[in-house]
């Protein structure tokens, strides 16, 4: 995993906008978040996480067949950030592509890269969900600037004996909610400096309450669907690692699913919402803390801009 060193606390935010530590903690669960420096783009964190993942797996970069960077905050519109990572780590035999599934980047990435391995297209892969959303935060909008942090992780994937790894996954989308979380300008619809972009903004807009309602429902729906697909129940789940957008969303959805609090991994207080980066960093820390052990059944769920969402079951 890789996160910026710089930490922005709720007390720092109290000096920037009309907010309070009490409001932020009680409404979101966030106490602090890591904020990238101007020179630290998505590839900066992706490269560091990739190098650590390869070191820990004991796999040389040249043996990788594919690199997938799951991000909505790529270094550039093009080239893809995955190509920048491929060059930086010396993965000279790998293909590279970016995947844009917002806060469901880990879920979509596991499904896509996992399928490529299962059907024999590739043998060795690196999935890197990473985001630097604070680059696009409107620091005058108190309803969004308190929520986000930067960072990401890297997951090395290869074919196994079938005993451990991906069990099942579901991917969903509802484009009718596209307007609820956007960065309007900077793509091909409203290109920078074009006449069409006049009056448009290149910062994050989010309709918080609408997304909140969607998130709780989407978490429940996709978790129930993936459990059904695998022929499992919540009792089979050893650890639940949801996307970390709001503590209240996590507790509401876990309660409705009937998951006891000790089975739910939460780190939002330290990091805020890191979009695609939240789940891989949670997995890294859960394993380090001894909460995720070999053979455990892990359920992850992600949801965000698109709207997209999904869940997967993994035997660790
Ligand atoms: O990863 C992508 C997915 N994103 C999410 O899942 C986020 C989902 N949404 C949320 O987490 C919540 O909607 C927020 C945390 C964004 C907002 O919480 P809320 O409880 O839905 O608050 P609200 O937007 O309904 O606002 C309630 C009040 C408003 O004041 P009035 O109009 O009632 O007087 C806001 O102006 O809270 C006010 N408010 C704040 N007050 C102090 C909004 N932001 C702040 C703030 N500090 N930072």
Short mmCIF file of C-alpha atoms and ligand atoms in Angstrom, two decimals:
data_model
loop_
_atom_site.label_atom_id
_atom_site.label_comp_id
_atom_site.label_asym_id
_atom_site.label_seq_id
_atom_site.Cartn_x
_atom_site.Cartn_y
_atom_site.Cartn_z
CA UNK A 1 0.00 0.00 0.00
CA UNK A 2 1.05 3.58 -0.45
CA UNK A 3 -0.41 6.77 1.01
CA UNK A 4 0.92 10.35 1.22
CA UNK A 5 2.83 11.33 4.34
CA UNK A 6 0.96 14.58 4.77
CA UNK A 7 -2.01 14.30 7.16
CA UNK A 8 -4.92 16.74 7.27
CA UNK A 9 -6.89 16.56 10.53
CA UNK A 10 -10.43 17.68 11.29
CA UNK A 11 -8.89 20.48 13.37
CA UNK A 12 -7.01 21.65 10.27
CA UNK A 13 -10.32 21.64 8.36
CA UNK A 14 -11.98 23.71 11.10
CA UNK A 15 -9.55 26.47 10.12
CA UNK A 16 -10.37 26.13 6.41
CA UNK A 17 -14.19 25.87 6.25
CA UNK A 18 -17.21 26.35 8.51
CA UNK A 19 -17.18 22.89 10.08
CA UNK A 20 -16.28 21.12 13.33
CA UNK A 21 -14.44 17.99 14.38
CA UNK A 22 -17.64 16.90 16.14
CA UNK A 23 -19.78 17.25 12.97
CA UNK A 24 -17.28 15.43 10.77
CA UNK A 25 -16.75 12.53 13.18
CA UNK A 26 -20.42 12.05 14.03
CA UNK A 27 -21.68 12.34 10.40
CA UNK A 28 -18.87 10.49 8.62
CA UNK A 29 -16.51 8.75 11.09
CA UNK A 30 -13.45 10.51 9.63
CA UNK A 31 -10.81 12.06 11.94
CA UNK A 32 -7.95 12.55 9.50
CA UNK A 33 -6.94 11.82 5.94
CA UNK A 34 -3.70 11.67 3.91
CA UNK A 35 -3.29 14.37 1.26
CA UNK A 36 -0.97 14.16 -1.75
CA UNK A 37 1.59 16.85 -2.56
CA UNK A 38 1.36 18.59 -5.95
CA UNK A 39 3.99 16.31 -7.53
CA UNK A 40 2.33 13.11 -6.23
CA UNK A 41 -0.13 11.89 -8.87
CA UNK A 42 -1.90 8.50 -9.08
CA UNK A 43 1.18 6.83 -10.63
CA UNK A 44 3.36 7.95 -7.70
CA UNK A 45 1.39 5.79 -5.27
CA UNK A 46 0.69 3.04 -7.83
CA UNK A 47 4.41 2.55 -8.52
CA UNK A 48 5.30 2.32 -4.81
CA UNK A 49 2.50 -0.12 -4.05
CA UNK A 50 3.38 -2.21 -7.13
CA UNK A 51 7.02 -2.51 -6.10
CA UNK A 52 6.09 -3.60 -2.59
CA UNK A 53 3.56 -6.17 -3.87
CA UNK A 54 6.14 -7.71 -6.22
CA UNK A 55 8.74 -7.80 -3.43
CA UNK A 56 6.36 -9.52 -1.06
CA UNK A 57 5.24 -12.01 -3.73
CA UNK A 58 8.88 -12.63 -4.71
CA UNK A 59 8.01 -12.16 -8.37
CA UNK A 60 10.22 -10.28 -10.89
CA UNK A 61 8.53 -7.44 -12.78
CA UNK A 62 9.55 -8.97 -16.13
CA UNK A 63 7.33 -11.99 -15.49
CA UNK A 64 4.11 -9.93 -15.34
CA UNK A 65 1.69 -10.39 -18.24
CA UNK A 66 -0.74 -7.57 -17.42
CA UNK A 67 -1.01 -4.48 -15.23
CA UNK A 68 -4.43 -2.99 -14.49
CA UNK A 69 -4.67 0.35 -12.70
CA UNK A 70 -8.20 0.94 -11.36
CA UNK A 71 -8.58 4.70 -11.01
CA UNK A 72 -10.77 7.69 -11.82
CA UNK A 73 -7.93 10.11 -11.08
CA UNK A 74 -5.41 9.00 -13.72
CA UNK A 75 -2.25 11.07 -14.27
CA UNK A 76 -3.56 12.12 -17.72
CA UNK A 77 -6.61 11.66 -19.95
CA UNK A 78 -4.09 9.57 -21.89
CA UNK A 79 -1.65 7.81 -21.81
CA UNK A 80 -3.04 5.37 -19.27
CA UNK A 81 -1.51 5.37 -15.80
CA UNK A 82 -0.93 1.61 -16.08
CA UNK A 83 1.58 2.23 -18.90
CA UNK A 84 3.48 4.69 -16.69
CA UNK A 85 3.63 2.06 -13.94
CA UNK A 86 4.72 -0.64 -16.41
CA UNK A 87 7.66 1.48 -17.51
CA UNK A 88 8.63 2.57 -13.99
CA UNK A 89 8.75 -0.93 -12.49
CA UNK A 90 10.41 -2.51 -15.54
CA UNK A 91 7.55 -4.87 -16.44
CA UNK A 92 8.75 -5.03 -20.01
CA UNK A 93 6.66 -8.07 -21.01
CA UNK A 94 3.35 -6.80 -19.62
CA UNK A 95 0.32 -5.23 -21.27
CA UNK A 96 -1.24 -2.34 -19.37
CA UNK A 97 -4.67 -0.75 -19.12
CA UNK A 98 -6.67 1.55 -16.86
CA UNK A 99 -10.10 0.66 -15.49
CA UNK A 100 -12.57 3.35 -14.43
CA UNK A 101 -15.02 1.97 -11.89
CA UNK A 102 -14.65 4.67 -9.22
CA UNK A 103 -15.01 3.30 -5.68
CA UNK A 104 -15.87 -0.15 -7.07
CA UNK A 105 -12.45 -0.33 -8.80
CA UNK A 106 -11.19 -3.17 -6.62
CA UNK A 107 -14.34 -5.26 -7.20
CA UNK A 108 -14.40 -4.72 -10.98
CA UNK A 109 -10.63 -5.18 -11.18
CA UNK A 110 -10.70 -8.52 -9.36
CA UNK A 111 -13.47 -9.76 -11.62
CA UNK A 112 -11.82 -8.66 -14.86
CA UNK A 113 -8.24 -9.62 -14.07
CA UNK A 114 -9.42 -12.82 -12.34
CA UNK A 115 -11.37 -13.81 -15.47
CA UNK A 116 -8.31 -13.17 -17.65
CA UNK A 117 -6.31 -15.54 -15.45
CA UNK A 118 -9.08 -18.13 -15.29
CA UNK A 119 -9.49 -18.27 -19.07
CA UNK A 120 -5.75 -18.48 -19.64
CA UNK A 121 -5.27 -15.10 -21.35
CA UNK A 122 -2.62 -14.13 -18.77
CA UNK A 123 -0.76 -15.94 -16.01
CA UNK A 124 0.66 -13.19 -13.80
CA UNK A 125 -1.09 -9.91 -13.12
CA UNK A 126 -0.89 -6.82 -10.99
CA UNK A 127 -4.11 -5.04 -10.04
CA UNK A 128 -3.56 -1.54 -8.64
CA UNK A 129 -6.64 0.32 -7.33
CA UNK A 130 -5.51 3.86 -6.52
CA UNK A 131 -7.01 7.35 -6.37
CA UNK A 132 -5.97 10.90 -5.53
CA UNK A 133 -9.38 12.54 -5.23
CA UNK A 134 -8.14 15.44 -3.10
CA UNK A 135 -6.65 16.93 -6.28
CA UNK A 136 -10.25 17.53 -7.40
CA UNK A 137 -11.81 18.63 -4.13
CA UNK A 138 -13.42 22.04 -3.88
CA UNK A 139 -11.83 23.18 -0.62
CA UNK A 140 -14.66 25.69 -0.15
CA UNK A 141 -17.39 23.02 -0.23
CA UNK A 142 -17.66 21.76 3.35
CA UNK A 143 -20.01 18.94 2.39
CA UNK A 144 -17.34 17.20 0.27
CA UNK A 145 -13.88 18.51 1.23
CA UNK A 146 -14.01 16.73 4.59
CA UNK A 147 -14.61 13.29 3.06
CA UNK A 148 -11.70 12.34 0.84
CA UNK A 149 -8.09 11.16 1.17
CA UNK A 150 -5.48 9.78 -1.24
CA UNK A 151 -3.75 6.43 -1.65
CA UNK A 152 -3.91 2.95 -3.09
CA UNK A 153 -2.69 -0.60 -3.01
CA UNK A 154 -1.44 -3.31 -5.34
CA UNK A 155 -2.53 -6.92 -5.51
CA UNK A 156 -0.42 -9.57 -7.23
CA UNK A 157 -2.63 -12.25 -8.82
CA UNK A 158 -1.78 -15.59 -10.42
CA UNK A 159 -3.52 -18.89 -11.10
CA UNK A 160 -3.68 -21.10 -8.02
CA UNK A 161 -4.85 -24.59 -7.20
CA UNK A 162 -8.46 -23.44 -6.72
CA UNK A 163 -8.43 -23.71 -2.95
CA UNK A 164 -7.82 -20.02 -2.34
CA UNK A 165 -8.64 -16.87 -4.31
CA UNK A 166 -11.76 -15.51 -5.97
CA UNK A 167 -14.94 -17.42 -5.12
CA UNK A 168 -17.58 -15.24 -6.82
CA UNK A 169 -18.30 -11.65 -7.78
CA UNK A 170 -21.10 -9.38 -8.99
CA UNK A 171 -20.83 -6.08 -10.88
CA UNK A 172 -23.69 -3.58 -11.21
CA UNK A 173 -24.41 -0.16 -12.70
CA UNK A 174 -27.26 2.36 -12.75
CA UNK A 175 -26.40 5.23 -15.07
CA UNK A 176 -29.59 7.08 -14.16
CA UNK A 177 -27.70 8.20 -11.07
CA UNK A 178 -24.67 9.46 -13.03
CA UNK A 179 -25.49 13.07 -12.15
CA UNK A 180 -25.14 12.45 -8.41
CA UNK A 181 -21.30 12.24 -8.28
CA UNK A 182 -19.35 13.98 -11.02
CA UNK A 183 -16.35 15.96 -12.11
CA UNK A 184 -18.16 17.68 -14.94
CA UNK A 185 -15.39 19.29 -16.91
CA UNK A 186 -12.14 18.05 -18.42
CA UNK A 187 -13.43 15.08 -20.44
CA UNK A 188 -14.64 15.08 -24.04
CA UNK A 189 -18.12 16.43 -23.17
CA UNK A 190 -16.81 19.70 -21.72
CA UNK A 191 -13.12 19.86 -22.65
CA UNK A 192 -10.89 22.29 -20.76
CA UNK A 193 -10.81 25.80 -22.22
CA UNK A 194 -13.53 24.96 -24.78
CA UNK A 195 -16.63 27.16 -25.30
CA UNK A 196 -18.74 24.22 -23.97
CA UNK A 197 -16.86 24.22 -20.66
CA UNK A 198 -17.96 27.77 -19.78
CA UNK A 199 -19.69 27.70 -16.39
CA UNK A 200 -18.74 24.07 -15.77
CA UNK A 201 -16.46 23.06 -12.89
CA UNK A 202 -13.54 20.64 -12.71
CA UNK A 203 -14.09 19.83 -9.04
CA UNK A 204 -16.02 17.07 -7.29
CA UNK A 205 -19.78 17.54 -7.06
CA UNK A 206 -21.75 15.08 -4.93
CA UNK A 207 -25.43 14.97 -3.97
CA UNK A 208 -24.62 13.50 -0.54
CA UNK A 209 -28.02 12.34 0.72
CA UNK A 210 -28.96 10.72 -2.65
CA UNK A 211 -25.64 8.86 -2.75
CA UNK A 212 -26.04 7.86 0.89
CA UNK A 213 -29.39 6.18 0.22
CA UNK A 214 -28.04 4.47 -2.90
CA UNK A 215 -24.93 3.24 -1.03
CA UNK A 216 -26.81 1.49 1.79
CA UNK A 217 -29.18 -0.23 -0.67
CA UNK A 218 -26.39 -1.15 -3.12
CA UNK A 219 -24.24 -2.71 -0.41
CA UNK A 220 -27.09 -4.91 0.76
CA UNK A 221 -28.18 -5.90 -2.74
CA UNK A 222 -24.73 -6.87 -4.03
CA UNK A 223 -23.65 -8.69 -0.86
CA UNK A 224 -26.82 -10.79 -0.85
CA UNK A 225 -26.38 -11.49 -4.59
CA UNK A 226 -22.75 -12.60 -4.31
CA UNK A 227 -23.50 -14.83 -1.31
CA UNK A 228 -26.35 -16.43 -3.25
CA UNK A 229 -24.11 -16.93 -6.30
CA UNK A 230 -21.52 -18.72 -4.12
CA UNK A 231 -24.14 -20.73 -2.22
CA UNK A 232 -22.96 -19.15 1.04
CA UNK A 233 -24.54 -17.19 3.91
CA UNK A 234 -23.32 -14.28 6.05
CA UNK A 235 -22.34 -16.83 8.70
CA UNK A 236 -19.66 -18.14 6.31
CA UNK A 237 -18.01 -14.70 6.13
CA UNK A 238 -14.97 -14.26 8.41
CA UNK A 239 -14.26 -10.64 7.51
CA UNK A 240 -16.33 -7.99 5.72
CA UNK A 241 -14.31 -5.21 4.09
CA UNK A 242 -16.61 -2.55 2.62
CA UNK A 243 -15.63 0.57 0.71
CA UNK A 244 -15.03 3.29 3.31
CA UNK A 245 -17.22 6.26 2.33
CA UNK A 246 -19.05 6.94 5.59
CA UNK A 247 -19.09 5.07 8.90
CA UNK A 248 -22.88 5.42 9.09
CA UNK A 249 -23.26 3.77 5.67
CA UNK A 250 -21.02 0.89 6.76
CA UNK A 251 -22.84 0.27 10.05
CA UNK A 252 -26.32 0.61 8.52
CA UNK A 253 -25.53 -1.85 5.73
CA UNK A 254 -23.72 -4.35 7.99
CA UNK A 255 -26.56 -4.28 10.51
CA UNK A 256 -29.11 -4.95 7.77
CA UNK A 257 -26.99 -7.85 6.51
CA UNK A 258 -26.79 -9.25 10.04
CA UNK A 259 -22.99 -9.00 10.19
CA UNK A 260 -21.67 -8.54 13.74
CA UNK A 261 -19.43 -5.50 14.26
CA UNK A 262 -16.33 -7.64 15.01
CA UNK A 263 -16.49 -9.06 11.48
CA UNK A 264 -16.48 -5.60 9.85
CA UNK A 265 -13.17 -3.92 9.04
CA UNK A 266 -13.21 -0.12 9.39
CA UNK A 267 -10.33 2.30 8.90
CA UNK A 268 -12.20 5.38 7.69
CA UNK A 269 -11.19 7.38 10.79
CA UNK A 270 -7.54 7.43 9.63
CA UNK A 271 -7.96 7.78 5.86
CA UNK A 272 -11.37 9.10 4.79
CA UNK A 273 -12.68 7.91 1.43
CA UNK A 274 -9.83 6.96 -0.95
CA UNK A 275 -12.19 5.74 -3.73
CA UNK A 276 -10.61 2.68 -5.43
CA UNK A 277 -7.76 2.79 -2.90
CA UNK A 278 -9.87 2.17 0.22
CA UNK A 279 -10.43 -1.60 -0.03
CA UNK A 280 -6.85 -2.68 -0.92
CA UNK A 281 -5.43 -0.57 1.92
CA UNK A 282 -7.98 -2.09 4.30
CA UNK A 283 -6.94 -5.60 3.19
CA UNK A 284 -3.26 -4.79 3.70
CA UNK A 285 -3.85 -3.48 7.21
CA UNK A 286 -6.34 -6.22 8.17
CA UNK A 287 -3.77 -8.85 7.28
CA UNK A 288 -1.01 -6.99 9.15
CA UNK A 289 -3.24 -6.76 12.24
CA UNK A 290 -3.93 -10.51 12.12
CA UNK A 291 -7.62 -10.03 11.28
CA UNK A 292 -7.30 -11.71 7.88
CA UNK A 293 -5.73 -15.15 7.89
CA UNK A 294 -5.00 -17.76 5.27
CA UNK A 295 -8.20 -19.61 4.38
CA UNK A 296 -10.56 -16.94 5.76
CA UNK A 297 -13.65 -16.05 3.70
CA UNK A 298 -13.54 -12.37 2.88
CA UNK A 299 -16.45 -10.36 1.47
CA UNK A 300 -15.73 -6.96 -0.11
CA UNK A 301 -18.20 -4.43 -1.50
CA UNK A 302 -17.67 -1.17 -3.39
CA UNK A 303 -20.00 1.59 -4.65
CA UNK A 304 -19.59 4.99 -6.20
CA UNK A 305 -19.73 7.31 -9.20
CA UNK A 306 -21.49 5.87 -12.23
CA UNK A 307 -23.39 4.82 -10.34
CA UNK A 308 -21.52 1.51 -10.08
CA UNK A 309 -21.32 -1.08 -7.37
CA UNK A 310 -20.43 -4.69 -6.76
CA UNK A 311 -19.22 -7.27 -4.29
CA UNK A 312 -16.91 -10.23 -4.26
CA UNK A 313 -16.08 -13.22 -2.11
CA UNK A 314 -12.48 -14.30 -1.74
CA UNK A 315 -10.87 -17.16 0.14
CA UNK A 316 -7.74 -15.46 1.50
O1 LIG B 1 -17.44 7.03 -2.44
C1 LIG B 1 -18.49 7.59 -3.14
C2 LIG B 1 -19.73 7.39 -2.42
N1 LIG B 1 -19.98 8.50 -1.53
C3 LIG B 1 -20.75 8.35 -0.48
O2 LIG B 1 -21.17 7.26 -0.21
C4 LIG B 1 -21.11 9.54 0.35
C5 LIG B 1 -22.57 9.48 0.73
N2 LIG B 1 -23.07 10.63 1.47
C6 LIG B 1 -22.66 10.94 2.73
O3 LIG B 1 -21.79 10.30 3.28
C7 LIG B 1 -23.39 12.04 3.47
O4 LIG B 1 -24.51 12.42 2.72
C8 LIG B 1 -22.49 13.30 3.73
C9 LIG B 1 -21.45 12.98 4.79
C10 LIG B 1 -21.84 13.76 2.46
C11 LIG B 1 -23.37 14.43 4.29
O5 LIG B 1 -24.01 14.00 5.49
P1 LIG B 1 -25.58 14.21 5.65
O6 LIG B 1 -25.94 13.72 7.00
O7 LIG B 1 -26.26 13.57 4.48
O8 LIG B 1 -25.71 15.77 5.65
P2 LIG B 1 -26.56 16.72 4.66
O9 LIG B 1 -25.89 16.84 3.34
O10 LIG B 1 -28.00 16.29 4.68
O11 LIG B 1 -26.44 18.09 5.44
C12 LIG B 1 -26.99 18.26 6.75
C13 LIG B 1 -26.57 19.62 7.29
C14 LIG B 1 -26.77 20.76 6.31
O12 LIG B 1 -27.15 21.90 7.03
P3 LIG B 1 -28.70 22.36 7.08
O13 LIG B 1 -29.07 22.60 5.64
O14 LIG B 1 -29.43 21.23 7.70
O15 LIG B 1 -28.65 23.60 7.91
C15 LIG B 1 -25.40 20.97 5.74
O16 LIG B 1 -25.20 22.30 5.26
O17 LIG B 1 -25.17 19.61 7.59
C16 LIG B 1 -24.53 20.71 6.94
N3 LIG B 1 -23.16 20.33 6.60
C17 LIG B 1 -22.13 20.54 7.45
N4 LIG B 1 -22.04 21.11 8.66
C18 LIG B 1 -20.84 21.16 9.25
C19 LIG B 1 -22.72 19.72 5.48
N5 LIG B 1 -21.40 19.53 5.57
C20 LIG B 1 -21.00 20.02 6.77
C21 LIG B 1 -19.77 20.12 7.43
N6 LIG B 1 -19.72 20.68 8.66
N7 LIG B 1 -18.61 19.64 6.87
#
